[in-house]
PDB file of C-alpha atoms in Angstrom:
ATOM      1  CA  UNK H  81     129.104 142.085 103.805  1.00 56.00           C
ATOM      2  CA  UNK H  82     128.947 143.355 107.350  1.00 60.00           C
ATOM      3  CA  UNK H  83     128.939 141.076 110.393  1.00 61.00           C
ATOM      4  CA  UNK H  84     125.251 141.813 110.920  1.00 61.00           C
ATOM      5  CA  UNK H  85     124.401 140.964 107.331  1.00 62.00           C
ATOM      6  CA  UNK H  86     126.333 137.718 107.609  1.00 60.00           C
ATOM      7  CA  UNK H  87     124.460 136.861 110.826  1.00 61.00           C
ATOM      8  CA  UNK H  88     121.093 137.605 109.156  1.00 64.00           C
ATOM      9  CA  UNK H  89     122.001 135.460 106.147  1.00 65.00           C
ATOM     10  CA  UNK H  90     123.004 132.564 108.387  1.00 63.00           C
ATOM     11  CA  UNK H  91     119.739 132.883 110.317  1.00 65.00           C
ATOM     12  CA  UNK H  92     117.727 132.837 107.085  1.00 63.00           C
ATOM     13  CA  UNK H  93     119.603 129.715 105.936  1.00 58.00           C
ATOM     14  CA  UNK H  94     118.876 127.962 109.236  1.00 59.00           C
ATOM     15  CA  UNK H  95     115.176 128.813 108.942  1.00 56.00           C
ATOM     16  CA  UNK H  96     115.106 127.491 105.389  1.00 50.00           C
ATOM     17  CA  UNK H  97     116.641 124.200 106.523  1.00 52.00           C
ATOM     18  CA  UNK H  98     114.156 123.724 109.372  1.00 50.00           C
ATOM     19  CA  UNK H  99     111.130 124.862 107.372  1.00 52.00           C
ATOM     20  CA  UNK H 100     108.779 121.985 106.572  1.00 52.00           C
ATOM     21  CA  UNK H 101     108.454 121.120 102.892  1.00 55.00           C
ATOM     22  CA  UNK H 102     105.527 122.800 101.186  1.00 73.00           C
ATOM     23  CA  UNK H 103     102.589 120.892  99.814  1.00 91.00           C
ATOM     24  CA  UNK H 104     101.155 117.465 100.434  1.00 96.00           C
ATOM     25  CA  UNK H 105     103.335 114.710 101.870  1.00 95.00           C
ATOM     26  CA  UNK H 106     103.406 110.930 102.116  1.00 94.00           C
ATOM     27  CA  UNK H 107     100.713 109.787 104.552  1.00 93.00           C
ATOM     28  CA  UNK H 108      98.423 112.800 104.047  1.00 96.00           C
ATOM     29  CA  UNK H 109      94.714 112.224 103.474  1.00 96.00           C
ATOM     30  CA  UNK H 110      93.050 114.145 100.648  1.00 97.00           C
ATOM     31  CA  UNK H 111      89.688 114.190  98.921  1.00 96.00           C
ATOM     32  CA  UNK H 112      89.977 114.077  95.141  1.00 97.00           C
ATOM     33  CA  UNK H 113      87.746 114.126  92.097  1.00 97.00           C
ATOM     34  CA  UNK H 114      89.042 112.185  89.107  1.00 97.00           C
ATOM     35  CA  UNK H 115      88.303 110.606  85.758  1.00 97.00           C
ATOM     36  CA  UNK H 116      90.444 107.849  84.246  1.00 97.00           C
ATOM     37  CA  UNK H 117      90.444 107.307  80.469  1.00 97.00           C
ATOM     38  CA  UNK H 118      92.325 105.051  78.082  1.00 97.00           C
ATOM     39  CA  UNK H 119      94.861 107.017  76.066  1.00 96.00           C
ATOM     40  CA  UNK H 120      94.203 105.328  72.710  1.00 94.00           C
ATOM     41  CA  UNK H 121      90.427 105.602  72.448  1.00 93.00           C
ATOM     42  CA  UNK H 122      89.461 107.993  75.284  1.00 94.00           C
ATOM     43  CA  UNK H 123      87.273 105.345  76.961  1.00 95.00           C
ATOM     44  CA  UNK H 124      86.185 106.270  80.496  1.00 96.00           C
ATOM     45  CA  UNK H 125      87.041 103.418  82.879  1.00 94.00           C
ATOM     46  CA  UNK H 126      86.440 105.140  86.219  1.00 93.00           C
ATOM     47  CA  UNK H 127      85.167 108.505  87.392  1.00 95.00           C
ATOM     48  CA  UNK H 128      83.759 110.331  90.392  1.00 94.00           C
ATOM     49  CA  UNK H 129      81.601 112.523  88.139  1.00 94.00           C
ATOM     50  CA  UNK H 130      78.146 111.121  87.405  1.00 93.00           C
ATOM     51  CA  UNK H 131      77.626 113.357  84.342  1.00 93.00           C
ATOM     52  CA  UNK H 132      80.876 112.045  82.828  1.00 94.00           C
ATOM     53  CA  UNK H 133      79.695 108.475  83.488  1.00 92.00           C
ATOM     54  CA  UNK H 134      76.343 109.145  81.827  1.00 92.00           C
ATOM     55  CA  UNK H 135      78.024 110.647  78.754  1.00 92.00           C
ATOM     56  CA  UNK H 136      80.193 107.528  78.532  1.00 91.00           C
ATOM     57  CA  UNK H 137      77.078 105.280  78.756  1.00 89.00           C
ATOM     58  CA  UNK H 138      78.244 103.788  82.040  1.00 86.00           C
ATOM     59  CA  UNK H 139      75.487 102.264  84.151  1.00 82.00           C
ATOM     60  CA  UNK H 140      75.010 104.710  87.050  1.00 78.00           C
ATOM     61  CA  UNK H 141      72.168 102.956  88.860  1.00 78.00           C
ATOM     62  CA  UNK H 142      74.204 100.907  91.331  1.00 71.00           C
ATOM     63  CA  UNK H 143      77.176 103.250  91.736  1.00 77.00           C
ATOM     64  CA  UNK H 144      77.904 106.231  93.959  1.00 78.00           C
ATOM     65  CA  UNK H 145      79.628 109.074  92.139  1.00 87.00           C
ATOM     66  CA  UNK H 146      81.331 111.361  94.605  1.00 90.00           C
ATOM     67  CA  UNK H 147      84.901 112.464  95.378  1.00 93.00           C
ATOM     68  CA  UNK H 148      87.063 109.878  97.141  1.00 93.00           C
ATOM     69  CA  UNK H 149      89.318 110.113 100.162  1.00 94.00           C
ATOM     70  CA  UNK H 150      92.747 108.586  99.558  1.00 94.00           C
ATOM     71  CA  UNK H 151      95.968 108.304 101.528  1.00 94.00           C
ATOM     72  CA  UNK H 152      99.125 109.367  99.752  1.00 95.00           C
ATOM     73  CA  UNK H 153     101.703 106.614  99.638  1.00 92.00           C
ATOM     74  CA  UNK H 154      99.232 103.865 100.550  1.00 91.00           C
ATOM     75  CA  UNK H 155      98.765 102.438  97.069  1.00 90.00           C
ATOM     76  CA  UNK H 156      95.284 103.929  96.691  1.00 92.00           C
ATOM     77  CA  UNK H 157      96.218 105.442  93.303  1.00 95.00           C
ATOM     78  CA  UNK H 158      98.702 104.518  90.569  1.00 95.00           C
ATOM     79  CA  UNK H 159     102.341 105.141  91.567  1.00 95.00           C
ATOM     80  CA  UNK H 160     102.819 107.887  88.970  1.00 95.00           C
ATOM     81  CA  UNK H 161      99.708 109.667  90.306  1.00 96.00           C
ATOM     82  CA  UNK H 162     101.015 109.340  93.860  1.00 95.00           C
ATOM     83  CA  UNK H 163     104.233 111.009  92.730  1.00 95.00           C
ATOM     84  CA  UNK H 164     102.283 113.882  91.147  1.00 95.00           C
ATOM     85  CA  UNK H 165     100.350 114.464  94.376  1.00 97.00           C
ATOM     86  CA  UNK H 166     103.448 114.659  96.605  1.00 96.00           C
ATOM     87  CA  UNK H 167     104.297 118.339  96.960  1.00 95.00           C
ATOM     88  CA  UNK H 168     101.029 119.437  95.313  1.00 96.00           C
ATOM     89  CA  UNK H 169      98.567 121.826  96.951  1.00 96.00           C
ATOM     90  CA  UNK H 170      94.852 121.661  97.659  1.00 96.00           C
ATOM     91  CA  UNK H 171      93.115 123.106  94.615  1.00 96.00           C
ATOM     92  CA  UNK H 172      95.658 121.751  92.142  1.00 97.00           C
ATOM     93  CA  UNK H 173      94.340 119.929  89.106  1.00 96.00           C
ATOM     94  CA  UNK H 174      95.874 118.288  86.097  1.00 96.00           C
ATOM     95  CA  UNK H 175      96.340 115.144  84.038  1.00 97.00           C
ATOM     96  CA  UNK H 176      98.883 112.391  84.714  1.00 97.00           C
ATOM     97  CA  UNK H 177      99.943 110.018  81.945  1.00 97.00           C
ATOM     98  CA  UNK H 178      99.992 106.478  83.348  1.00 97.00           C
ATOM     99  CA  UNK H 179     101.893 103.897  81.253  1.00 96.00           C
ATOM    100  CA  UNK H 180     100.432 100.406  81.051  1.00 96.00           C
ATOM    101  CA  UNK H 181     103.229  98.939  83.180  1.00 94.00           C
ATOM    102  CA  UNK H 182     102.300 101.424  85.921  1.00 93.00           C
ATOM    103  CA  UNK H 183      98.575 100.710  85.562  1.00 95.00           C
ATOM    104  CA  UNK H 184      97.281  97.181  84.900  1.00 94.00           C
ATOM    105  CA  UNK H 185     100.459  95.720  83.475  1.00 94.00           C
ATOM    106  CA  UNK H 186     101.692  94.854  80.009  1.00 94.00           C
ATOM    107  CA  UNK H 187      99.668  92.425  77.929  1.00 94.00           C
ATOM    108  CA  UNK H 188     101.104  88.898  78.223  1.00 94.00           C
ATOM    109  CA  UNK H 189     100.203  86.512  75.362  1.00 94.00           C
ATOM    110  CA  UNK H 190     101.151  83.573  77.584  1.00 94.00           C
ATOM    111  CA  UNK H 191      98.155  84.421  79.772  1.00 94.00           C
ATOM    112  CA  UNK H 192      95.811  83.295  76.972  1.00 94.00           C
ATOM    113  CA  UNK H 193      95.124  79.572  77.424  1.00 93.00           C
ATOM    114  CA  UNK H 194      93.059  76.854  75.803  1.00 93.00           C
ATOM    115  CA  UNK H 195      90.914  74.884  78.231  1.00 92.00           C
ATOM    116  CA  UNK H 196      88.210  72.236  78.034  1.00 91.00           C
ATOM    117  CA  UNK H 197      84.818  73.779  77.409  1.00 89.00           C
ATOM    118  CA  UNK H 198      83.203  71.706  80.144  1.00 88.00           C
ATOM    119  CA  UNK H 199      85.140  73.775  82.698  1.00 90.00           C
ATOM    120  CA  UNK H 200      82.900  76.703  81.772  1.00 89.00           C
ATOM    121  CA  UNK H 201      79.239  76.879  82.871  1.00 88.00           C
ATOM    122  CA  UNK H 202      76.842  76.577  79.938  1.00 87.00           C
ATOM    123  CA  UNK H 203      75.311  80.016  80.510  1.00 89.00           C
ATOM    124  CA  UNK H 204      78.819  81.593  80.221  1.00 88.00           C
ATOM    125  CA  UNK H 205      79.821  79.943  76.955  1.00 89.00           C
ATOM    126  CA  UNK H 206      79.875  83.068  74.783  1.00 90.00           C
ATOM    127  CA  UNK H 207      82.673  85.472  73.718  1.00 90.00           C
ATOM    128  CA  UNK H 208      83.376  88.143  76.314  1.00 89.00           C
ATOM    129  CA  UNK H 209      81.926  86.212  79.254  1.00 91.00           C
ATOM    130  CA  UNK H 210      83.753  86.571  82.540  1.00 91.00           C
ATOM    131  CA  UNK H 211      84.760  83.128  83.798  1.00 92.00           C
ATOM    132  CA  UNK H 212      86.682  81.644  86.684  1.00 89.00           C
ATOM    133  CA  UNK H 213      88.808  78.582  86.067  1.00 89.00           C
ATOM    134  CA  UNK H 214      91.091  77.017  88.659  1.00 85.00           C
ATOM    135  CA  UNK H 215      90.720  80.125  90.844  1.00 84.00           C
ATOM    136  CA  UNK H 216      91.802  82.387  87.976  1.00 88.00           C
ATOM    137  CA  UNK H 217      89.602  85.168  86.622  1.00 90.00           C
ATOM    138  CA  UNK H 218      89.482  85.469  82.850  1.00 93.00           C
ATOM    139  CA  UNK H 219      87.441  86.364  79.781  1.00 91.00           C
ATOM    140  CA  UNK H 220      86.242  83.914  77.157  1.00 92.00           C
ATOM    141  CA  UNK H 221      87.611  84.768  73.708  1.00 93.00           C
ATOM    142  CA  UNK H 222      86.269  81.917  71.576  1.00 92.00           C
ATOM    143  CA  UNK H 223      84.685  78.523  72.044  1.00 90.00           C
ATOM    144  CA  UNK H 224      84.747  75.877  69.339  1.00 90.00           C
ATOM    145  CA  UNK H 225      83.558  72.355  69.979  1.00 83.00           C
ATOM    146  CA  UNK H 226      84.992  71.111  73.218  1.00 89.00           C
ATOM    147  CA  UNK H 227      87.727  73.769  73.447  1.00 92.00           C
ATOM    148  CA  UNK H 228      87.682  77.342  74.690  1.00 93.00           C
ATOM    149  CA  UNK H 229      90.310  80.091  74.603  1.00 93.00           C
ATOM    150  CA  UNK H 230      90.373  82.146  77.790  1.00 95.00           C
ATOM    151  CA  UNK H 231      92.311  85.383  78.300  1.00 94.00           C
ATOM    152  CA  UNK H 232      93.536  85.665  81.888  1.00 94.00           C
ATOM    153  CA  UNK H 233      95.064  89.128  81.380  1.00 94.00           C
ATOM    154  CA  UNK H 234      93.389  92.048  83.099  1.00 93.00           C
ATOM    155  CA  UNK H 235      90.861  93.587  80.656  1.00 91.00           C
ATOM    156  CA  UNK H 236      92.956  96.788  80.656  1.00 94.00           C
ATOM    157  CA  UNK H 237      96.354  95.117  80.409  1.00 95.00           C
ATOM    158  CA  UNK H 238      98.519  96.903  77.856  1.00 95.00           C
ATOM    159  CA  UNK H 239      96.443 100.100  78.017  1.00 96.00           C
ATOM    160  CA  UNK H 240      98.095 103.452  78.706  1.00 97.00           C
ATOM    161  CA  UNK H 241      95.836 105.694  80.785  1.00 97.00           C
ATOM    162  CA  UNK H 242      95.169 109.373  81.446  1.00 97.00           C
ATOM    163  CA  UNK H 243      94.334 110.266  85.039  1.00 98.00           C
ATOM    164  CA  UNK H 244      92.537 113.621  85.232  1.00 98.00           C
ATOM    165  CA  UNK H 245      92.262 114.931  88.798  1.00 97.00           C
ATOM    166  CA  UNK H 246      91.454 117.796  91.120  1.00 98.00           C
ATOM    167  CA  UNK H 247      92.628 117.876  94.752  1.00 97.00           C
ATOM    168  CA  UNK H 248      89.618 119.217  96.626  1.00 97.00           C
ATOM    169  CA  UNK H 249      90.690 119.268 100.277  1.00 96.00           C
ATOM    170  CA  UNK H 250      92.983 117.839 102.906  1.00 96.00           C
ATOM    171  CA  UNK H 251      91.269 115.590 105.447  1.00 96.00           C
ATOM    172  CA  UNK H 252      92.431 115.971 109.062  1.00 95.00           C
ATOM    173  CA  UNK H 253      89.454 114.432 110.897  1.00 95.00           C
ATOM    174  CA  UNK H 254      90.328 110.852 111.839  1.00 94.00           C
ATOM    175  CA  UNK H 255      86.770 109.570 111.470  1.00 95.00           C
ATOM    176  CA  UNK H 256      86.630 110.925 107.918  1.00 94.00           C
ATOM    177  CA  UNK H 257      90.033 109.401 107.274  1.00 95.00           C
ATOM    178  CA  UNK H 258      88.876 106.001 108.546  1.00 94.00           C
ATOM    179  CA  UNK H 259      85.669 106.096 106.497  1.00 93.00           C
ATOM    180  CA  UNK H 260      87.654 107.107 103.437  1.00 91.00           C
ATOM    181  CA  UNK H 261      90.143 104.261 103.827  1.00 91.00           C
ATOM    182  CA  UNK H 262      87.358 101.728 104.266  1.00 91.00           C
ATOM    183  CA  UNK H 263      85.617 103.191 101.240  1.00 88.00           C
ATOM    184  CA  UNK H 264      88.695 102.370  99.145  1.00 87.00           C
ATOM    185  CA  UNK H 265      88.487  98.713 100.146  1.00 84.00           C
ATOM    186  CA  UNK H 266      84.695  98.355 100.170  1.00 83.00           C
ATOM    187  CA  UNK H 267      83.620 100.747  97.366  1.00 76.00           C
ATOM    188  CA  UNK H 268      81.410 102.531  99.888  1.00 79.00           C
ATOM    189  CA  UNK H 269      82.192 104.244 103.177  1.00 83.00           C
ATOM    190  CA  UNK H 270      80.471 102.683 106.218  1.00 87.00           C
ATOM    191  CA  UNK H 271      79.453 104.560 109.342  1.00 92.00           C
ATOM    192  CA  UNK H 272      82.345 104.896 111.776  1.00 94.00           C
ATOM    193  CA  UNK H 273      83.160 106.573 115.063  1.00 95.00           C
ATOM    194  CA  UNK H 274      86.288 106.841 117.174  1.00 95.00           C
ATOM    195  CA  UNK H 275      86.003 106.733 120.954  1.00 95.00           C
ATOM    196  CA  UNK H 276      88.635 106.976 123.666  1.00 95.00           C
ATOM    197  CA  UNK H 277      88.040 104.291 126.290  1.00 93.00           C
ATOM    198  CA  UNK H 278      89.785 103.768 129.616  1.00 93.00           C
ATOM    199  CA  UNK H 279      90.892 100.260 130.480  1.00 90.00           C
ATOM    200  CA  UNK H 280      92.760  98.740 133.379  1.00 89.00           C
ATOM    201  CA  UNK H 281      96.058  97.095 132.520  1.00 86.00           C
ATOM    202  CA  UNK H 282      98.149  94.922 134.811  1.00 84.00           C
ATOM    203  CA  UNK H 283     101.919  95.110 135.085  1.00 83.00           C
ATOM    204  CA  UNK H 284     104.010  92.550 136.930  1.00 85.00           C
ATOM    205  CA  UNK H 285     107.276  93.497 138.560  1.00 82.00           C
ATOM    206  CA  UNK H 286     109.498  92.239 141.393  1.00 83.00           C
ATOM    207  CA  UNK H 287     110.063  93.933 144.707  1.00 79.00           C
ATOM    208  CA  UNK H 288     113.375  94.039 146.589  1.00 81.00           C
ATOM    209  CA  UNK H 289     112.718  90.570 147.970  1.00 81.00           C
ATOM    210  CA  UNK H 290     112.146  89.057 144.533  1.00 81.00           C
ATOM    211  CA  UNK H 291     108.415  88.708 145.072  1.00 84.00           C
ATOM    212  CA  UNK H 292     106.058  89.396 142.182  1.00 85.00           C
ATOM    213  CA  UNK H 293     104.098  92.617 142.513  1.00 82.00           C
ATOM    214  CA  UNK H 294     100.971  93.098 140.390  1.00 84.00           C
ATOM    215  CA  UNK H 295      99.997  96.689 139.728  1.00 86.00           C
ATOM    216  CA  UNK H 296      97.103  98.082 137.743  1.00 88.00           C
ATOM    217  CA  UNK H 297      96.860 101.372 135.946  1.00 89.00           C
ATOM    218  CA  UNK H 298      94.254 103.112 133.822  1.00 90.00           C
ATOM    219  CA  UNK H 299      95.221 103.336 130.167  1.00 92.00           C
ATOM    220  CA  UNK H 300      93.383 105.335 127.500  1.00 94.00           C
ATOM    221  CA  UNK H 301      92.895 103.637 124.139  1.00 94.00           C
ATOM    222  CA  UNK H 302      91.495 104.940 120.878  1.00 95.00           C
ATOM    223  CA  UNK H 303      88.982 102.526 119.388  1.00 95.00           C
ATOM    224  CA  UNK H 304      87.470 102.688 115.907  1.00 95.00           C
ATOM    225  CA  UNK H 305      83.909 101.345 115.739  1.00 95.00           C
ATOM    226  CA  UNK H 306      82.691 100.329 112.284  1.00 94.00           C
ATOM    227  CA  UNK H 307      79.032  99.622 111.560  1.00 92.00           C
ATOM    228  CA  UNK H 308      78.959  96.554 109.327  1.00 87.00           C
ATOM    229  CA  UNK H 309      76.570  96.779 106.381  1.00 81.00           C
ATOM    230  CA  UNK H 310      75.184  93.813 104.459  1.00 79.00           C
ATOM    231  CA  UNK H 311      77.288  94.787 101.447  1.00 78.00           C
ATOM    232  CA  UNK H 312      80.364  94.887 103.664  1.00 83.00           C
ATOM    233  CA  UNK H 313      79.700  91.406 105.014  1.00 80.00           C
ATOM    234  CA  UNK H 314      79.384  90.095 101.450  1.00 83.00           C
ATOM    235  CA  UNK H 315      82.495  91.906 100.186  1.00 83.00           C
ATOM    236  CA  UNK H 316      85.140  89.308  99.341  1.00 83.00           C
ATOM    237  CA  UNK H 317      88.078  91.617  99.957  1.00 83.00           C
ATOM    238  CA  UNK H 318      86.754  92.363 103.435  1.00 85.00           C
ATOM    239  CA  UNK H 319      85.975  88.705 104.123  1.00 86.00           C
ATOM    240  CA  UNK H 320      89.493  87.535 103.298  1.00 88.00           C
ATOM    241  CA  UNK H 321      91.577  90.584 104.276  1.00 89.00           C
ATOM    242  CA  UNK H 322      89.800  92.148 107.238  1.00 89.00           C
ATOM    243  CA  UNK H 323      92.803  91.527 109.497  1.00 91.00           C
ATOM    244  CA  UNK H 324      95.194  93.312 107.131  1.00 91.00           C
ATOM    245  CA  UNK H 325      92.714  96.150 106.570  1.00 90.00           C
ATOM    246  CA  UNK H 326      92.294  96.633 110.320  1.00 92.00           C
ATOM    247  CA  UNK H 327      96.067  96.637 110.827  1.00 93.00           C
ATOM    248  CA  UNK H 328      96.431  99.252 108.080  1.00 92.00           C
ATOM    249  CA  UNK H 329      93.783 101.433 109.736  1.00 93.00           C
ATOM    250  CA  UNK H 330      95.412 101.163 113.159  1.00 94.00           C
ATOM    251  CA  UNK H 331      98.875 101.905 111.810  1.00 93.00           C
ATOM    252  CA  UNK H 332      97.918 104.943 109.747  1.00 92.00           C
ATOM    253  CA  UNK H 333      95.425 106.457 112.206  1.00 94.00           C
ATOM    254  CA  UNK H 334      97.263 105.647 115.458  1.00 93.00           C
ATOM    255  CA  UNK H 335      94.432 103.475 116.767  1.00 95.00           C
ATOM    256  CA  UNK H 336      94.598 100.764 119.412  1.00 94.00           C
ATOM    257  CA  UNK H 337      91.690  98.637 118.260  1.00 94.00           C
ATOM    258  CA  UNK H 338      89.090  98.202 115.513  1.00 95.00           C
ATOM    259  CA  UNK H 339      85.648  96.916 116.467  1.00 94.00           C
ATOM    260  CA  UNK H 340      83.152  95.883 113.777  1.00 92.00           C
ATOM    261  CA  UNK H 341      79.567  96.119 114.985  1.00 90.00           C
ATOM    262  CA  UNK H 342      76.860  94.026 113.360  1.00 83.00           C
ATOM    263  CA  UNK H 343      73.494  95.749 113.348  1.00 74.00           C
ATOM    264  CA  UNK H 344      70.330  93.658 112.970  1.00 73.00           C
ATOM    265  CA  UNK H 345      67.225  95.710 112.314  1.00 69.00           C
ATOM    266  CA  UNK H 346      63.607  94.654 112.485  1.00 66.00           C
ATOM    267  CA  UNK H 347      60.632  94.620 114.807  1.00 59.00           C
ATOM    268  CA  UNK H 348      57.837  92.566 116.284  1.00 55.00           C
ATOM    269  CA  UNK H 349      57.892  89.328 118.243  1.00 53.00           C
ATOM    270  CA  UNK H 350      56.880  87.011 115.418  1.00 52.00           C
ATOM    271  CA  UNK H 351      60.071  84.958 115.577  1.00 49.00           C
ATOM    272  CA  UNK H 352      59.941  83.950 119.233  1.00 48.00           C
ATOM    273  CA  UNK H 353      57.692  80.937 118.689  1.00 49.00           C
ATOM    274  CA  UNK H 354      60.108  79.512 116.154  1.00 44.00           C
ATOM    275  CA  UNK H 355      63.016  80.103 118.510  1.00 44.00           C
ATOM    276  CA  UNK H 356      61.375  78.158 121.340  1.00 43.00           C
ATOM    277  CA  UNK H 357      60.436  75.252 119.089  1.00 42.00           C
ATOM    278  CA  UNK H 358      63.157  75.060 116.499  1.00 44.00           C
ATOM    279  CA  UNK H 359      66.538  76.255 117.754  1.00 44.00           C
ATOM    280  CA  UNK H 360      67.626  73.642 120.231  1.00 46.00           C
ATOM    281  CA  UNK H 361      65.140  74.664 122.940  1.00 47.00           C
ATOM    282  CA  UNK H 362      61.476  73.906 123.468  1.00 47.00           C
ATOM    283  CA  UNK H 363      61.944  71.327 126.224  1.00 48.00           C
ATOM    284  CA  UNK H 364      60.055  71.280 129.512  1.00 47.00           C
ATOM    285  CA  UNK H 365      63.046  72.790 131.307  1.00 50.00           C
ATOM    286  CA  UNK H 366      63.001  75.847 129.043  1.00 51.00           C
ATOM    287  CA  UNK H 367      59.275  76.380 129.640  1.00 44.00           C
ATOM    288  CA  UNK H 368      59.664  76.006 133.378  1.00 48.00           C
ATOM    289  CA  UNK H 369      62.502  78.533 133.440  1.00 51.00           C
ATOM    290  CA  UNK H 370      60.431  80.981 131.449  1.00 45.00           C
ATOM    291  CA  UNK H 371      57.435  80.624 133.756  1.00 41.00           C
ATOM    292  CA  UNK H 372      59.511  81.570 136.783  1.00 47.00           C
ATOM    293  CA  UNK H 373      59.431  85.175 135.562  1.00 48.00           C
ATOM    294  CA  UNK H 374      55.639  85.478 135.490  1.00 46.00           C
ATOM    295  CA  UNK H 375      52.962  85.387 138.186  1.00 49.00           C
ATOM    296  CA  UNK H 376      51.580  81.852 137.622  1.00 48.00           C
ATOM    297  CA  UNK H 377      51.910  78.499 139.336  1.00 51.00           C
ATOM    298  CA  UNK H 378      54.695  76.897 137.284  1.00 47.00           C
ATOM    299  CA  UNK H 379      54.380  73.493 138.969  1.00 53.00           C
ATOM    300  CA  UNK H 380      50.674  73.323 138.144  1.00 54.00           C
ATOM    301  CA  UNK H 381      51.225  74.094 134.467  1.00 46.00           C
ATOM    302  CA  UNK H 382      54.111  71.628 134.194  1.00 51.00           C
ATOM    303  CA  UNK H 383      51.885  68.883 135.679  1.00 55.00           C
ATOM    304  CA  UNK H 384      49.267  69.604 133.018  1.00 53.00           C
ATOM    305  CA  UNK H 385      51.916  69.358 130.263  1.00 49.00           C
ATOM    306  CA  UNK H 386      53.130  65.998 131.613  1.00 54.00           C
ATOM    307  CA  UNK H 387      49.551  64.651 131.698  1.00 54.00           C
ATOM    308  CA  UNK H 388      49.078  65.536 128.012  1.00 53.00           C
TER     309      UNK H 388
END
């Protein structure tokens, strides 16, 4: 091999080392379509395809069937599915076998307990009812006399699964990424927007004489604004984990702040009378203050009120 050929080979090797790995990587956002079935009996347990849900006799009335945005490596899919997506390309499709231990866990007979029947509401005392006992979610197996057997295993514990998927597109827009992440937690994606705001920040330092010097500078910050829906406000995961969810959003999307905006819609002035009379106001001082804004003699009206 000539010197030139050796130099070319070395250059090619250097390029290969510095070349970024092909395919999707940990932290990438992708939109996927999927259907999850049990391996043993081919039962559909989750899908983004409405026609598949209808064929499986799944109630479609209160569900949105559309592809989901997920983040690779964030625990949004089963670990074995995550592994299949790393290095894959947009457009890839396939089926991943998910063992029970990698899905909803192995079935544990010790999680089936006998409890007093009076711990279960009367309208839930039938086999298959979902019950909550001592902050544990379970399913009623049998109830005889004053005793009930409750299975606290996940309903799909011990089930091997098949995860059929298609990777539709990579998501680079941060607003779409944010909506997609929130959709994972909330089962529906709320309206979001990201704005860059300029804020003044103070820094304190010491001069040569040891005196404190306060300086201000303009700092740009990226803020995610989330429009809170009624369903979001009632969502238990959001209610109890909003701080962790916000931290996850800020960390993955390089945001400085998350602001949740509550929107109250409606019209008319019908509620003002109740406000003046029933929400801690309604005294003479409130009326007098209100009358200062209109062209009437406030003192005269207040005298008439006192006379009554």
